[in-house]
Coordinates of C-alpha atoms and ligand atoms in Angstrom, one line a residue:
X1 CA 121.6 133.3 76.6
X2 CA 119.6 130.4 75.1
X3 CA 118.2 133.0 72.4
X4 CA 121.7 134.9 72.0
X5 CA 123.3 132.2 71.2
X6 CA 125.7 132.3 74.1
X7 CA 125.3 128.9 74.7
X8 CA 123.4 126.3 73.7
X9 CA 121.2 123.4 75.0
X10 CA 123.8 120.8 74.7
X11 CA 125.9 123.4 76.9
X12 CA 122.8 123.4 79.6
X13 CA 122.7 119.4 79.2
X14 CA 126.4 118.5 79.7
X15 CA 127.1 121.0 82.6
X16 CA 124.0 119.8 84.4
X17 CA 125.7 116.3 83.6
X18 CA 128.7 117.5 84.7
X19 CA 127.0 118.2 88.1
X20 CA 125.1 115.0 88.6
X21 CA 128.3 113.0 87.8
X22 CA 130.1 114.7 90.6
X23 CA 127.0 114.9 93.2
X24 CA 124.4 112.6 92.6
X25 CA 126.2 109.5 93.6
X26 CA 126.1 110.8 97.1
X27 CA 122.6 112.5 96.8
X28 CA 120.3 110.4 95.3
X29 CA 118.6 112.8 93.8
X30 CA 118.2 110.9 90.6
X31 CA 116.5 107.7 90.4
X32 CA 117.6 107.7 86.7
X33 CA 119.4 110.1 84.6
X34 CA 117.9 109.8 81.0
X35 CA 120.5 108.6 78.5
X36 CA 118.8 110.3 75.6
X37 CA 119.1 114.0 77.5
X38 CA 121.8 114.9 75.2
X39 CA 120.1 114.1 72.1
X40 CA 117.0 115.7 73.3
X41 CA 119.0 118.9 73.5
X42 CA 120.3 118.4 70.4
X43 CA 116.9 118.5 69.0
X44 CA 116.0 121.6 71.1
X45 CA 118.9 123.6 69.1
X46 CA 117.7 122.3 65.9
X47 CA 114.2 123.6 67.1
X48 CA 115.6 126.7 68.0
X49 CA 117.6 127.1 65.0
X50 CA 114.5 127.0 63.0
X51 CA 113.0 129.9 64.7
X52 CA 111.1 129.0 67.9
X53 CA 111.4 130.3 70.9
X54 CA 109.6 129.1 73.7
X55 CA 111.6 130.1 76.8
X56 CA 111.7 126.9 78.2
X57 CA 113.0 125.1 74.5
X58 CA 115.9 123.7 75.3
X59 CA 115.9 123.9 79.2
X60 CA 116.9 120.6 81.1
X61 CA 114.5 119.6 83.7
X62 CA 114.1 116.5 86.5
X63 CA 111.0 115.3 87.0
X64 CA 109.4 113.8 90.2
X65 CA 108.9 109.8 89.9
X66 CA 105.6 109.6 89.9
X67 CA 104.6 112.1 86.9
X68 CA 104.3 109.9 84.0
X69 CA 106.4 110.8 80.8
X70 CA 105.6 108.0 78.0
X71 CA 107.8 105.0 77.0
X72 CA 110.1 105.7 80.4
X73 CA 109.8 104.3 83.8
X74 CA 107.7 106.0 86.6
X75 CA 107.7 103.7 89.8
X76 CA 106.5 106.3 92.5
X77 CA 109.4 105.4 94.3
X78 CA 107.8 102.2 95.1
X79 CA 108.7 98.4 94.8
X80 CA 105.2 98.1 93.5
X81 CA 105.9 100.1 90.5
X82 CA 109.8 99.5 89.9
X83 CA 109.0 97.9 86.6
X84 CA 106.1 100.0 85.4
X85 CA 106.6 101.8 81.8
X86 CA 104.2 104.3 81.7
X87 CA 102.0 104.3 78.4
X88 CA 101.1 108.0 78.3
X89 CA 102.4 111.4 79.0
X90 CA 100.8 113.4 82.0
X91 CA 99.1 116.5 81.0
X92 CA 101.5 118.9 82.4
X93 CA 104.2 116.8 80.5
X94 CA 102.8 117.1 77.2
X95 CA 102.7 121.0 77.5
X96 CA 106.5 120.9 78.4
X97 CA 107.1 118.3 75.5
X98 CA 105.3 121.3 73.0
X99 CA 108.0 123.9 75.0
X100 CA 111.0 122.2 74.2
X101 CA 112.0 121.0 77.2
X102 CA 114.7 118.6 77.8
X103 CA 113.6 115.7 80.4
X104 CA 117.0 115.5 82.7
X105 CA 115.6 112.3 84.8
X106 CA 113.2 111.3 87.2
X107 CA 113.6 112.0 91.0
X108 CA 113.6 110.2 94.2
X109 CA 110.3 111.1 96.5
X110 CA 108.8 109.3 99.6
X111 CA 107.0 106.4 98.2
X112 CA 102.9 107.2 96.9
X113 CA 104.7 111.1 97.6
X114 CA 103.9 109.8 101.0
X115 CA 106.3 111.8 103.9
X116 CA 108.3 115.1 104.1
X117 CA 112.3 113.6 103.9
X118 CA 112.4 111.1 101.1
X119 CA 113.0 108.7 103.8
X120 CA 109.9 106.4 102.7
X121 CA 111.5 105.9 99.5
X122 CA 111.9 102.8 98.2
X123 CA 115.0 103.5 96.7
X124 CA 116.8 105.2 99.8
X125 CA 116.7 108.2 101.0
X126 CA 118.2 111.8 99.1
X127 CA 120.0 113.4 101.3
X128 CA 120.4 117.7 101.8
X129 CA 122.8 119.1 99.1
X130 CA 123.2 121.6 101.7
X131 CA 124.3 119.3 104.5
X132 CA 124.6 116.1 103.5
X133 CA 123.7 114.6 107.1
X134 CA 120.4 115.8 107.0
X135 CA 117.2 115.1 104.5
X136 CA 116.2 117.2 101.6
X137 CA 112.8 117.4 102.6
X138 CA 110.2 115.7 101.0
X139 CA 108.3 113.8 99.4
X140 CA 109.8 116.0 96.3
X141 CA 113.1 116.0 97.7
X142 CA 114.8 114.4 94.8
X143 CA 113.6 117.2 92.5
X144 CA 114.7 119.8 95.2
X145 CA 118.0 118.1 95.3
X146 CA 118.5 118.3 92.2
X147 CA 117.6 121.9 91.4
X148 CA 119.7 123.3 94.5
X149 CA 122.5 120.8 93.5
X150 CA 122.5 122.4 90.1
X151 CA 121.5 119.1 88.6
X152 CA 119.2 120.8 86.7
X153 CA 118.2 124.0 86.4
X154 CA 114.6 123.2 87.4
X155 CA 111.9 120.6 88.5
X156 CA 108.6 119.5 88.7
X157 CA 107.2 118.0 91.8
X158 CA 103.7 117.2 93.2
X159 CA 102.4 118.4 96.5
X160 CA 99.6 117.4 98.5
X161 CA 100.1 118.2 102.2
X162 CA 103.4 120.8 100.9
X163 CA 105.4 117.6 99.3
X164 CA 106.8 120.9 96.6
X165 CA 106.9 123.9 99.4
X166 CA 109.1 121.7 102.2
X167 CA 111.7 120.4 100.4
X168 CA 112.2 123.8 98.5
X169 CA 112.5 125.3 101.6
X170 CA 114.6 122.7 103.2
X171 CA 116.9 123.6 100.3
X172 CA 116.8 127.1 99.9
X173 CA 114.6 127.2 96.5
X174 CA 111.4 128.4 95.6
X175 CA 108.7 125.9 95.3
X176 CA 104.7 126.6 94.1
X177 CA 101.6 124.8 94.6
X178 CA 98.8 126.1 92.0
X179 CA 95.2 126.6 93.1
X180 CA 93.9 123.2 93.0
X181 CA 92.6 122.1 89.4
X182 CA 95.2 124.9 87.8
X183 CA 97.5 122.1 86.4
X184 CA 95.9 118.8 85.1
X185 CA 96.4 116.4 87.5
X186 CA 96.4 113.4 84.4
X187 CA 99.2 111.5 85.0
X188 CA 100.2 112.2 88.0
X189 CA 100.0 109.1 90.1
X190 CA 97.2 109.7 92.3
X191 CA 98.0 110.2 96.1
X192 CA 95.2 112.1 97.8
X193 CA 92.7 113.1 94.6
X194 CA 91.0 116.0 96.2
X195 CA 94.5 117.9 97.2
X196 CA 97.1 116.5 94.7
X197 CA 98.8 119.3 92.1
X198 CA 101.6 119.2 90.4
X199 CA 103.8 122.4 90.6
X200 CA 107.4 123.9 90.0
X201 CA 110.4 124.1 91.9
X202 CA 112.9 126.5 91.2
X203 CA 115.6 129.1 91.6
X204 CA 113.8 131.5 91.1
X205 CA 110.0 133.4 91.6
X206 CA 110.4 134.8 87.2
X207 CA 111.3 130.7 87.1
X208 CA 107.9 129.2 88.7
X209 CA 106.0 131.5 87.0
X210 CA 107.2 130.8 83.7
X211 CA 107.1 127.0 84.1
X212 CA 103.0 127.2 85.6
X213 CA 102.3 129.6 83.1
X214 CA 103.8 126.5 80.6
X215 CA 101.6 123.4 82.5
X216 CA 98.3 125.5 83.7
X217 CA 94.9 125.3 82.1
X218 CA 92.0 123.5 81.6
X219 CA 92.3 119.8 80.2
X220 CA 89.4 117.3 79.1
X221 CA 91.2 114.7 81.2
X222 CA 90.8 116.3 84.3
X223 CA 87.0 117.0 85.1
X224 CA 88.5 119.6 88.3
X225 CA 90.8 121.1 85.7
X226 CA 89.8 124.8 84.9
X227 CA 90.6 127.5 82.6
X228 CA 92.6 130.6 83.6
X229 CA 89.4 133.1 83.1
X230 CA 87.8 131.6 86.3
X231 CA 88.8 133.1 88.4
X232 CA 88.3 137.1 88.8
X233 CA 91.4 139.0 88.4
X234 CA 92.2 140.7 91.4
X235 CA 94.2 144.4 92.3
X236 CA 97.4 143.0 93.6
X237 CA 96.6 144.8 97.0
X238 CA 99.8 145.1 99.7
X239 CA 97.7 143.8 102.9
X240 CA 99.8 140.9 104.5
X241 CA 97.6 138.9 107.2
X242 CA 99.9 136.7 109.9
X243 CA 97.9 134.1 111.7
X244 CA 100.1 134.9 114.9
X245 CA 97.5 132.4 117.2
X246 CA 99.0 130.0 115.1
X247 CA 103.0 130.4 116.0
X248 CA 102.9 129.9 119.9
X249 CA 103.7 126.9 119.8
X250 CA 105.6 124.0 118.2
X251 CA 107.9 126.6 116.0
X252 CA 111.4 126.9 116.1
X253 CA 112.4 130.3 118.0
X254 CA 115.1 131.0 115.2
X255 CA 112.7 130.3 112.6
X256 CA 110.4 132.9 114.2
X257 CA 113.3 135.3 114.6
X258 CA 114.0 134.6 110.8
X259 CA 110.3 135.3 110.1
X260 CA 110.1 138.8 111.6
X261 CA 113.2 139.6 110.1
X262 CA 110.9 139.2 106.6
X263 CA 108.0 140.5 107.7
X264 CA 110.1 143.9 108.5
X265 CA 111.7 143.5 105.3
X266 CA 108.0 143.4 103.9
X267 CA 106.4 146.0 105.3
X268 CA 109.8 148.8 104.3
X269 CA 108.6 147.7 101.0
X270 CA 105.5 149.2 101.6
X271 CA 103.4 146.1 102.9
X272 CA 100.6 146.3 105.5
X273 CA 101.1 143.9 108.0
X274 CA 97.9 142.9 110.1
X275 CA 97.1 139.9 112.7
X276 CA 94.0 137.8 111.5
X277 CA 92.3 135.1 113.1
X278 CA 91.8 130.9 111.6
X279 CA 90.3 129.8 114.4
X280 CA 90.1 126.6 112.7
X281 CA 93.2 126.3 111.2
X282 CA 94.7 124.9 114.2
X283 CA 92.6 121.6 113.6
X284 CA 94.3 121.3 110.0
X285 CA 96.9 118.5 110.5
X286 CA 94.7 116.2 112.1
X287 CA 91.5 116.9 109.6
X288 CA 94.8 116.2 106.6
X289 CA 95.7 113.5 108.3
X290 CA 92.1 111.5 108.4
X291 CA 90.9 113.0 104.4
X292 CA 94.6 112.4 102.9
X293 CA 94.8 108.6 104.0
X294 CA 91.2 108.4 103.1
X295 CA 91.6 109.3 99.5
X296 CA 95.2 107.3 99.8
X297 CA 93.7 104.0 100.6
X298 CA 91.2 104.1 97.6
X299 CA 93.8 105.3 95.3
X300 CA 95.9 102.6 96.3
X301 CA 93.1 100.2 96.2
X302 CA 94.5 99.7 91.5
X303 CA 97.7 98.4 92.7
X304 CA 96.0 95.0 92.5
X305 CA 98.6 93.0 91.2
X306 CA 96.7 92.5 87.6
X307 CA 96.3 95.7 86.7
X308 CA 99.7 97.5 87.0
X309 CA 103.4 96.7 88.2
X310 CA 104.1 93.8 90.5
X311 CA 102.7 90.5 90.4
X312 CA 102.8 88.0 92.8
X313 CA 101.1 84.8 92.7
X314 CA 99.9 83.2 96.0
X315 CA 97.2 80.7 96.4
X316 CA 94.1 81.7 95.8
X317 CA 92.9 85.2 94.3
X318 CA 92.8 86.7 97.6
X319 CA 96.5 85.9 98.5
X320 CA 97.5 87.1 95.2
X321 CA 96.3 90.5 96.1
X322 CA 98.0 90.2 99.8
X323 CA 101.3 88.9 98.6
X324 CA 101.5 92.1 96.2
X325 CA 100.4 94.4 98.5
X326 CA 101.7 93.1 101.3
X327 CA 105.5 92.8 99.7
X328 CA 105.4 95.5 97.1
X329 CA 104.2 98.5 99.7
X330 CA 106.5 100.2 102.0
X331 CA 105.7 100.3 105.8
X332 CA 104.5 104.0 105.1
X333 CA 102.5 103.1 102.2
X334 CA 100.7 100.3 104.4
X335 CA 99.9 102.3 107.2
X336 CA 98.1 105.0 105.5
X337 CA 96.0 102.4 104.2
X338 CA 95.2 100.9 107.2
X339 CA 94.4 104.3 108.7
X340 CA 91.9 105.2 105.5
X341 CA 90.2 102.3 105.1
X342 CA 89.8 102.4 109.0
X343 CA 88.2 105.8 109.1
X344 CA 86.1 105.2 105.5
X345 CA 84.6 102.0 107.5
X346 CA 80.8 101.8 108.6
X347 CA 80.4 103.1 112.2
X348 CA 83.8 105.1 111.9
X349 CA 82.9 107.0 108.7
X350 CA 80.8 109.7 110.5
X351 CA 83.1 109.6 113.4
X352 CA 86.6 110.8 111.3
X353 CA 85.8 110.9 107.9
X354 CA 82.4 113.0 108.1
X355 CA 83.7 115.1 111.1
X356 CA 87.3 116.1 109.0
X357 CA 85.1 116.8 106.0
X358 CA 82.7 118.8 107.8
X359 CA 86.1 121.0 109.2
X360 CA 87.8 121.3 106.2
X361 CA 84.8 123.2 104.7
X362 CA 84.6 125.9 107.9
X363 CA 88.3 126.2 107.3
X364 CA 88.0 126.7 103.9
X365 CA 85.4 129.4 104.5
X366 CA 87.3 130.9 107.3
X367 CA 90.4 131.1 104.4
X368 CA 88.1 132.8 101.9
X369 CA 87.2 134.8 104.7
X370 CA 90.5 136.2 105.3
X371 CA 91.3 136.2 101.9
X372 CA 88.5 139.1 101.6
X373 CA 90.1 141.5 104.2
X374 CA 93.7 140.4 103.3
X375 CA 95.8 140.3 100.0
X376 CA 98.2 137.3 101.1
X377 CA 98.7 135.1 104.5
X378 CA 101.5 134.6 105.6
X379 CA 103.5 131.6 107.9
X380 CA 106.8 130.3 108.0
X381 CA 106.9 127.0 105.3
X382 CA 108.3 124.5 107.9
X383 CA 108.1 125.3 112.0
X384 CA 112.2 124.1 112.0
X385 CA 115.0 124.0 109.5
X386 CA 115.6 120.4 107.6
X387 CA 115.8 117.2 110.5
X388 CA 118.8 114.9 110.5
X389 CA 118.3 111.9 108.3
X390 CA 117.1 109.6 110.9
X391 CA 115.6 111.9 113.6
X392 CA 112.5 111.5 112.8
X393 CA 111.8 107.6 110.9
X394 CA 110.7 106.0 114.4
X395 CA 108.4 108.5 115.1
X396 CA 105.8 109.3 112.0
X397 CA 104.1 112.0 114.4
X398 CA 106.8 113.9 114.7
X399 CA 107.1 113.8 110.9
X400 CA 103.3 114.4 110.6
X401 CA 104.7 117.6 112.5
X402 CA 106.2 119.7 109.7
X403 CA 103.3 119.9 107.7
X404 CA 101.5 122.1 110.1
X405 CA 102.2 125.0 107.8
X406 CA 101.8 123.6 104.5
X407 CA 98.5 121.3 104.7
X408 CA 95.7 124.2 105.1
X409 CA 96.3 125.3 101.2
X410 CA 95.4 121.4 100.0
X411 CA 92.4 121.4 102.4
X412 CA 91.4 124.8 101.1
X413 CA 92.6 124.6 97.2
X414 CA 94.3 127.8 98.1
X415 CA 97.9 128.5 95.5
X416 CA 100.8 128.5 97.8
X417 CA 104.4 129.9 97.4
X418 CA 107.5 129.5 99.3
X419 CA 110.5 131.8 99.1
X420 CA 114.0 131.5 100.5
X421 CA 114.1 133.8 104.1
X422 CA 117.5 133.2 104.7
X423 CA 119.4 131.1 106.7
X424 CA 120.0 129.9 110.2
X425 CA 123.3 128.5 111.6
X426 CA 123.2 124.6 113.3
X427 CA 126.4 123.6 114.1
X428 CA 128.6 125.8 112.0
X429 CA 126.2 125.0 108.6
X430 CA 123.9 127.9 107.4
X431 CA 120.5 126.2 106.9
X432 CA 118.0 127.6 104.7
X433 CA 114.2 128.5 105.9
X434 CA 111.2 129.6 103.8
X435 CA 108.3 131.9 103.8
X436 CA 104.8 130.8 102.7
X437 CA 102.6 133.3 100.9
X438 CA 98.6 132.0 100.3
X439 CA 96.7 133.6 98.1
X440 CA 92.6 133.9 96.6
X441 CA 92.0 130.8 94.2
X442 CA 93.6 131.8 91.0
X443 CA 95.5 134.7 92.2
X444 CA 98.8 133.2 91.5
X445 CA 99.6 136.3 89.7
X446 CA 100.1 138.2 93.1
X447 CA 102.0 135.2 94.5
X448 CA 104.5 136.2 92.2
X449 CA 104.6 139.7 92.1
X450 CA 105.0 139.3 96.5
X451 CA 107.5 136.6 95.7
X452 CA 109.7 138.3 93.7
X453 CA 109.7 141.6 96.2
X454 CA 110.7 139.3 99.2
X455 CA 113.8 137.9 96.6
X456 CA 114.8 141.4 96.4
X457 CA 114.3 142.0 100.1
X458 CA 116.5 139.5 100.4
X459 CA 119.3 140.3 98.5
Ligands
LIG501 N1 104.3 115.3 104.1 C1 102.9 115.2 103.7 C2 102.5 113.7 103.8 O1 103.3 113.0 104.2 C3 102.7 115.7 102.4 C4 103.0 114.8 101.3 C5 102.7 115.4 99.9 O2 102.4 116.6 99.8 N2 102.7 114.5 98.9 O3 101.4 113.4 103.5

């Protein structure tokens, strides 16, 4: 409509407004709505009435908090960072910049992206545009908000145990983690290095694709980057593997119903559907949770009080650097410290942090294994439908929990894509669920091809 002339970016800009006026004051979605989004618009038409015609020019996007677009605020959600200007443009922000695209506002997120409800925010929590007593999921949940909310019409977010696929799930969108070192992870405030990409979330399958087609590709300022030729091309095969030994337990019986439902749905479109084996996946939420707060507590290890953002004084050196950290990082935030710099210490490092390194790589193997004999696996996204805000704070196992699905394609590098599976009703609400489709490094093109056949499915 953009290229017709139907309407025009200003349109996109002021209904999306419209939106946020009436919804974000109750969502939370936004953790600042840029003033200059108009104007940005403006110059998108102006661009466009000069002949380009990048499909994203003009299209107004919100962007997770800790994604750093130049001259504007990117805090992370985080006390630490409330203040912090950021003095470049990530990577992936750039490419959209060169687009066209109009830059909505930055979105709430768990502090450090740490959690899976926005709950560890800073800022307080966004809550489920869908049901506004329970969370969006997380830690993109702002951005998920926002896109379901029609606050914009799409996002970017960064996922490093599933921090894109839960909340668009919990939502009912479509979120995509690229095979790791797709996107350039410069700018992206680091959380866990070795699993940390920044992907889309979105309305639609034709939506994700066209935004990581955008952001993809290999940059000089990340050394794990890589270029699209890589990767072979593969034969976008119709061979659907279920790790079944991995739903016994732990899994909502109306998600599984829900599941089924899609799987049968698959396979009348012509799928093969086939059990296969991970014997190691089951190990992959404890070996995530030893490697992420690892990498966590060394990341963390800049926010020195000198460097960036807060500053306290205290009185010596030392009690500068504990009166920062101590006051500026959430409890969340601390404890994943704690726990990394616990299992990185001598005489624990070969005990944890040797032993989950040592079962990432068989589960990696075991993925690219599969990967041979199948075209896609598939799981439910989350084992249960979004949690109550609340249920779950006391209790950071049981929020640990709905990763299970989501942390093997970090571990492994694998790309991952959720798609809507319809609903489930709790308490008179229709709740939306998601299916997770994995894919060979760099076969993202099949990811999309299954995605969009299970949209239609659907329909
Ligand atoms: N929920 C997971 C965690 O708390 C994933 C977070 C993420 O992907 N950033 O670590």
């Amino acid at each position: 409509m953009l290229a017709t002339k139907e309407i025009s970016s200003v349109d996109l800009v002021r209904a999306c407004k419209a939106q946020i006026d009436a919804r974000n004051p109750a969502l939370n979605a936004y953790l600042e709505v840029f003033d200059d989004a108009e104007a940005q618009a403006k110059e998108a038409d102006a661009r466009r009435a000069q002949g380009e015609n990048h499909p994203l020019l003009g299209i107004p996007l919100a962007i997770k908090d800790n994604i750093l677009i130049e001259g504007r605020h990117a805090s992370a959600a985080s006390k630490i960072l409330e203040n912090y200007v950021a003095t470049y443009d990530a990577t992936a922000i750039q490419k959209l910049k060169k687009a066209g695209v109009v830059f909505m506002g930055r979105t709430n997120m768990d502090e450090f992206a740490h959690g899976s409800s926005t709950e560890n925010s800073a800022f307080g929590p966004t809550k489920n545009p869908l049901d506004e007593s329970r969370v969006p999921g997380g830690s993109s949940g702002g951005s998920s908000a926002a896109v379901a909310a029609h606050m914009a019409l799409a996002a970017l977010g960064s996922d490093t145990g599933g921090s894109i696929r839960e909340p668009a799930s919990f939502c009912g969108i479509v979120g995509f983690k690229p095979t790791y070192g797709a996107v350039s992870r410069s700018g992206l405030i680091a959380m866990g290095s070795s699993l940390d990409q920044i992907g889309p979330l979105t309305k639609t399958v034709a939506d994700a694709e066209l935004i990581f087609n955008t952001i993809r590709g290999k940059d000089v300022l990340d050394s794990t980057s890589f270029d699209e030729s890589l990767y072979p091309k593969r034969s976008m095969g119709k061979k659907i593997g279920v790790p079944r030994h991995l739903l016994k337990e732990g899994i909502d019986a109306d998600v599984l119903a829900q599941f089924e439902a899609s799987l049968a749905a698959l396979q009348k479109k012509g799928y093969e559907i086939v059990d296969i084996e991970l014997p190691s996946a089951g190990l992959a939420l404890a070996v995530y949770y030893v490697i992420m707060p690892a990498e966590v507590s060394t990341n963390l290890a800049r926010f020195d009080g000198v460097r960036y953002g807060l500053s306290l004084k205290g009185d010596s050196l030392a009690d500068d650097y504990a009166k920062t950290r101590g006051e500026g990082f959430g409890p969340e935030a601390r404890r994943r410290i704690m726990l990394g710099t616990y299992v990185l210490s001598a005489g624990y490092y070969d005990a944890y942090y040797g032993k989950a390194t040592a079962a990432r790589e068989a589960l990696s193997r075991e993925v690219v294994a599969a990967l041979k004999v199948v075209d896609f696996i598939v799981t439910p996204t989350t084992p249960s439908v979004a949690p109550r805000l609340g249920e779950n704070t006391s209790d950071p196992l049981a929020m640990y929990l709905l990763d299970i699905f989501t942390v093997t394609a970090n571990l492994t590098g694998s790309p991952a894509l959720t798609v809507p599976m319809g609903t489930v009703t709790k308490e008179g609400v229709p709740l939306p669920l998601g299916i997770q489709f994995t894919a060979a490094h760099g076969d993202e093109a099949s990811l999309f091809t299954i995605g969009k056949v299970m949209e239609e499915a659907l329909q």
